[in-house]
């Protein structure tokens, strides 16, 4: 069965990561950049966790304090304004059922990730999570596709917030990575930052131009602007979106909307020449 691909918003969401080895590190590299509030449970930790700055404090030793909370787990650099997200809590121990308990008001984990070598223990943790929170609790057990409610695919960020995910549905992550790298190489010369900026501006300005000031937008207005934007964007294709003239296109939209919500555009060649001319 194939999966439904979703872009998951994890900013400030509680994520339980069980296992601090190399597989756990790969999960951290995906979770921290998107703002996840990670609690890490493991008896031992891969050295790269502290070396890479994922956790600022000295990791607990076997004889030291078992639980360390990083109160400053997300902070901004005063000079650059860039935000750094680190692990929120580290628990130096083998997993126990009591570690499912969350601090604060939330009653469940947004995600639970199991990244340990023991198959039996992994299956036990999965069963405990489902028993405690029900089937709605999202769990991923590394290298056990049958015990995964979701998969970590190979992600490509092409610029401007444009992301692609390639998933093998747990069958061959290596192949997913190869496909991602090939896509990245193929599109590396394109200015996706500019394309995303211009298309985003176009969408915002068209929505603003058709917003009903006295109440909810009319369904016909919503449907028309969605169809118009999709049809117009298709004319330009990937290579020309970075050059579109937003103001001229908004004017065209208003003109066509006034003409009984027309969807009769000029030819693709005329559209490109007029609204995305070559430099």
Coordinates of C-alpha atoms in Angstrom, one line a residue:
X1 CA 0.0 0.0 0.0
X2 CA 1.4 3.4 -0.9
X3 CA 1.5 6.3 1.6
X4 CA -0.2 9.7 1.6
X5 CA 2.7 12.3 1.4
X6 CA 2.2 15.1 3.9
X7 CA 4.3 18.1 4.9
X8 CA 4.2 17.8 8.7
X9 CA 4.4 20.9 10.9
X10 CA 6.4 20.0 14.0
X11 CA 7.3 23.4 15.4
X12 CA 7.2 23.2 19.2
X13 CA 5.6 19.8 19.0
X14 CA 6.7 17.1 21.5
X15 CA 8.6 14.2 20.0
X16 CA 9.8 11.2 21.9
X17 CA 13.0 9.7 20.4
X18 CA 14.1 6.3 21.9
X19 CA 17.7 5.5 21.0
X20 CA 20.7 7.7 20.9
X21 CA 22.8 5.8 18.4
X22 CA 23.6 6.5 14.7
X23 CA 20.0 5.9 13.6
X24 CA 18.8 8.3 16.3
X25 CA 21.2 10.9 15.1
X26 CA 19.7 10.7 11.5
X27 CA 16.3 11.4 13.1
X28 CA 17.6 14.3 15.1
X29 CA 19.1 15.9 11.9
X30 CA 15.5 16.0 10.5
X31 CA 13.6 16.9 13.7
X32 CA 15.6 19.7 15.1
X33 CA 15.8 22.0 12.1
X34 CA 12.0 22.1 12.0
X35 CA 11.6 23.1 15.6
X36 CA 10.6 19.8 17.2
X37 CA 10.7 19.7 21.0
X38 CA 12.6 16.4 21.4
X39 CA 12.9 14.2 24.4
X40 CA 15.8 11.7 23.9
X41 CA 15.9 8.5 25.9
X42 CA 18.9 6.3 25.7
X43 CA 21.5 4.5 27.9
X44 CA 24.3 5.7 25.6
X45 CA 24.7 8.5 23.1
X46 CA 26.6 8.8 19.9
X47 CA 29.4 11.3 20.3
X48 CA 28.2 13.4 17.4
X49 CA 25.2 14.5 19.4
X50 CA 27.3 16.7 21.7
X51 CA 30.0 17.5 19.1
X52 CA 27.4 18.9 16.7
X53 CA 25.8 21.1 19.3
X54 CA 22.5 19.2 19.3
X55 CA 22.7 19.3 23.1
X56 CA 24.7 22.0 24.8
X57 CA 25.3 20.4 28.2
X58 CA 27.6 17.5 28.9
X59 CA 25.6 14.4 28.4
X60 CA 24.9 12.4 31.5
X61 CA 27.2 9.6 32.5
X62 CA 26.3 6.3 34.0
X63 CA 27.0 7.6 37.5
X64 CA 25.7 11.1 36.9
X65 CA 22.4 12.8 36.8
X66 CA 19.9 10.7 34.8
X67 CA 17.7 13.5 33.4
X68 CA 18.9 16.8 32.0
X69 CA 16.5 19.5 30.7
X70 CA 17.8 22.1 28.3
X71 CA 15.7 25.2 29.3
X72 CA 17.2 27.2 26.4
X73 CA 16.5 24.5 23.8
X74 CA 15.6 27.1 21.2
X75 CA 17.2 30.5 21.1
X76 CA 18.1 33.2 18.7
X77 CA 21.6 34.5 17.9
X78 CA 21.7 38.2 18.9
X79 CA 23.8 39.2 15.9
X80 CA 22.3 37.2 13.1
X81 CA 18.8 36.6 14.4
X82 CA 19.1 33.0 13.3
X83 CA 17.3 30.5 15.6
X84 CA 19.0 27.3 16.9
X85 CA 17.0 24.4 18.0
X86 CA 18.5 21.7 20.3
X87 CA 17.3 18.7 22.2
X88 CA 14.9 19.7 24.9
X89 CA 15.4 16.8 27.4
X90 CA 17.9 13.9 27.7
X91 CA 17.1 10.8 29.8
X92 CA 20.2 8.6 30.3
X93 CA 18.5 5.2 30.8
X94 CA 17.0 2.2 29.2
X95 CA 13.4 2.9 28.2
X96 CA 10.8 2.5 30.8
X97 CA 7.0 2.9 30.4
X98 CA 7.1 5.9 32.8
X99 CA 9.1 7.8 30.2
X100 CA 5.9 8.1 28.1
X101 CA 4.7 10.6 30.7
X102 CA 4.8 14.2 29.3
X103 CA 5.7 17.3 31.3
X104 CA 2.9 19.9 31.2
X105 CA -0.6 19.8 29.8
X106 CA -0.3 17.7 26.7
X107 CA -1.7 14.1 26.9
X108 CA 0.2 12.5 24.0
X109 CA 3.3 12.8 21.9
X110 CA 3.0 14.2 18.5
X111 CA 5.4 11.5 17.3
X112 CA 7.2 8.5 18.9
X113 CA 10.3 7.2 17.2
X114 CA 12.0 4.0 18.2
X115 CA 15.6 3.6 17.1
X116 CA 17.1 0.7 19.0
X117 CA 18.8 -2.5 17.9
X118 CA 16.7 -4.9 19.8
X119 CA 13.7 -6.1 17.8
X120 CA 11.9 -7.5 20.8
X121 CA 12.3 -4.3 22.8
X122 CA 11.2 -2.2 19.8
X123 CA 8.1 -4.3 19.3
X124 CA 7.3 -4.0 23.1
X125 CA 7.6 -0.2 23.0
X126 CA 5.4 0.0 20.0
X127 CA 2.7 -2.2 21.7
X128 CA 2.9 -0.1 24.9
X129 CA 2.6 3.2 23.0
X130 CA -0.5 1.9 21.2
X131 CA -2.0 0.5 24.4
X132 CA -1.5 3.8 26.3
X133 CA -2.5 6.3 23.6
X134 CA -4.6 4.3 21.1
X135 CA -4.1 3.7 17.4
X136 CA -4.1 7.4 16.7
X137 CA -0.6 7.8 18.3
X138 CA 1.9 8.1 15.4
X139 CA 4.8 5.7 15.9
X140 CA 7.8 4.9 13.7
X141 CA 10.0 1.9 14.5
X142 CA 13.3 2.0 12.6
X143 CA 13.8 -0.8 10.1
X144 CA 10.4 -2.2 10.8
X145 CA 8.0 -1.0 8.1
X146 CA 5.1 -3.0 9.5
X147 CA 5.4 -1.0 12.7
X148 CA 5.5 2.4 11.1
X149 CA 2.6 4.8 10.9
X150 CA 4.8 7.1 8.7
X151 CA 8.2 7.0 7.0
X152 CA 11.1 9.3 6.9
X153 CA 11.8 9.9 3.2
X154 CA 14.7 11.4 1.3
X155 CA 14.1 15.2 1.4
X156 CA 15.3 17.8 -1.1
X157 CA 15.1 21.5 -0.4
X158 CA 15.3 23.4 -3.6
X159 CA 14.9 26.9 -2.4
X160 CA 12.3 29.4 -1.3
X161 CA 10.6 26.8 1.0
X162 CA 10.1 24.4 -1.9
X163 CA 10.6 20.8 -0.6
X164 CA 10.4 17.5 -2.2
X165 CA 10.1 14.1 -0.4
X166 CA 10.9 10.8 -2.1
X167 CA 9.6 7.8 -0.2
X168 CA 10.2 4.1 -0.9
X169 CA 7.6 3.3 1.8
X170 CA 10.3 1.7 3.9
X171 CA 11.4 -0.7 1.2
X172 CA 14.7 1.0 0.1
X173 CA 15.7 4.3 1.7
X174 CA 18.9 4.1 -0.3
X175 CA 17.1 4.3 -3.6
X176 CA 15.1 7.2 -2.3
X177 CA 18.3 9.0 -1.5
X178 CA 19.7 8.3 -5.0
X179 CA 16.5 9.7 -6.7
X180 CA 16.7 12.8 -4.4
X181 CA 20.3 13.5 -5.3
X182 CA 19.5 13.1 -9.0
X183 CA 16.6 15.6 -8.8
X184 CA 18.7 18.1 -6.9
X185 CA 21.5 17.9 -9.5
X186 CA 19.0 18.3 -12.4
X187 CA 17.4 21.5 -10.9
X188 CA 20.4 23.1 -9.3
X189 CA 20.6 25.9 -11.9
X190 CA 17.1 27.1 -11.3
X191 CA 16.3 30.0 -9.1
X192 CA 13.5 28.5 -6.9
X193 CA 13.9 31.3 -4.3
X194 CA 12.8 33.9 -6.9
X195 CA 10.1 31.6 -8.4
X196 CA 8.5 30.9 -5.0
X197 CA 8.7 34.6 -4.0
X198 CA 6.9 35.8 -7.1
X199 CA 4.3 33.1 -7.2
X200 CA 3.6 33.6 -3.5
X201 CA 3.2 37.4 -4.1
X202 CA 0.8 36.7 -7.0
X203 CA -1.3 34.4 -4.9
X204 CA -1.5 36.8 -2.0
X205 CA -2.4 39.8 -4.2
X206 CA -5.1 38.0 -6.1
X207 CA -6.6 36.7 -2.9
X208 CA -6.6 40.2 -1.4
X209 CA -8.2 41.6 -4.6
X210 CA -11.1 39.1 -4.3
X211 CA -11.6 39.1 -0.5
X212 CA -15.2 39.9 0.6
X213 CA -14.9 42.8 3.1
X214 CA -18.4 42.1 4.5
X215 CA -18.1 38.4 5.2
X216 CA -16.7 35.0 4.0
X217 CA -15.4 34.8 0.4
X218 CA -18.0 33.6 -2.1
X219 CA -17.4 30.0 -3.2
X220 CA -17.4 31.0 -6.9
X221 CA -14.6 33.6 -6.2
X222 CA -12.5 31.0 -4.4
X223 CA -12.9 28.5 -7.1
X224 CA -12.2 31.0 -9.9
X225 CA -9.0 32.4 -8.4
X226 CA -7.7 28.9 -7.8
X227 CA -8.4 27.8 -11.4
X228 CA -7.0 31.0 -12.7
X229 CA -3.7 30.8 -10.8
X230 CA -3.2 27.2 -11.7
X231 CA -4.0 27.8 -15.4
X232 CA -1.8 30.9 -15.6
X233 CA 1.1 29.2 -13.8
X234 CA 1.0 26.2 -16.1
X235 CA 1.7 28.5 -19.0
X236 CA 5.0 29.6 -17.6
X237 CA 6.4 26.3 -16.5
X238 CA 9.4 25.9 -14.2
X239 CA 11.9 27.8 -16.3
X240 CA 9.8 31.0 -16.6
X241 CA 8.2 31.4 -13.1
X242 CA 11.2 33.2 -11.8
X243 CA 10.6 36.0 -14.3
X244 CA 6.8 36.6 -14.0
X245 CA 5.6 40.2 -13.7
X246 CA 3.3 40.0 -10.7
X247 CA 1.7 43.4 -11.1
X248 CA 0.8 42.8 -14.8
X249 CA -0.6 39.4 -14.0
X250 CA -2.8 40.8 -11.2
X251 CA -4.1 43.4 -13.6
X252 CA -4.9 40.6 -16.1
X253 CA -6.7 38.6 -13.4
X254 CA -8.9 41.5 -12.6
X255 CA -9.7 42.2 -16.2
X256 CA -10.6 38.5 -16.9
X257 CA -12.6 38.3 -13.6
X258 CA -14.6 41.3 -14.7
X259 CA -15.2 39.6 -18.1
X260 CA -17.7 37.1 -16.6
X261 CA -14.8 35.2 -14.8
X262 CA -13.2 34.3 -18.1
X263 CA -10.5 31.6 -18.4
X264 CA -9.7 32.4 -22.0
X265 CA -5.9 33.2 -22.0
X266 CA -3.6 34.2 -24.9
X267 CA -1.4 31.5 -26.3
X268 CA 1.4 30.1 -24.1
X269 CA 4.0 31.9 -26.3
X270 CA 2.2 35.2 -25.9
X271 CA 1.7 34.7 -22.1
X272 CA 5.4 34.1 -21.6
X273 CA 6.5 37.0 -23.9
X274 CA 4.1 39.4 -22.2
X275 CA 4.2 38.4 -18.6
X276 CA 7.6 36.7 -18.2
X277 CA 9.9 38.2 -20.8
X278 CA 13.4 37.1 -21.1
X279 CA 16.1 39.4 -19.8

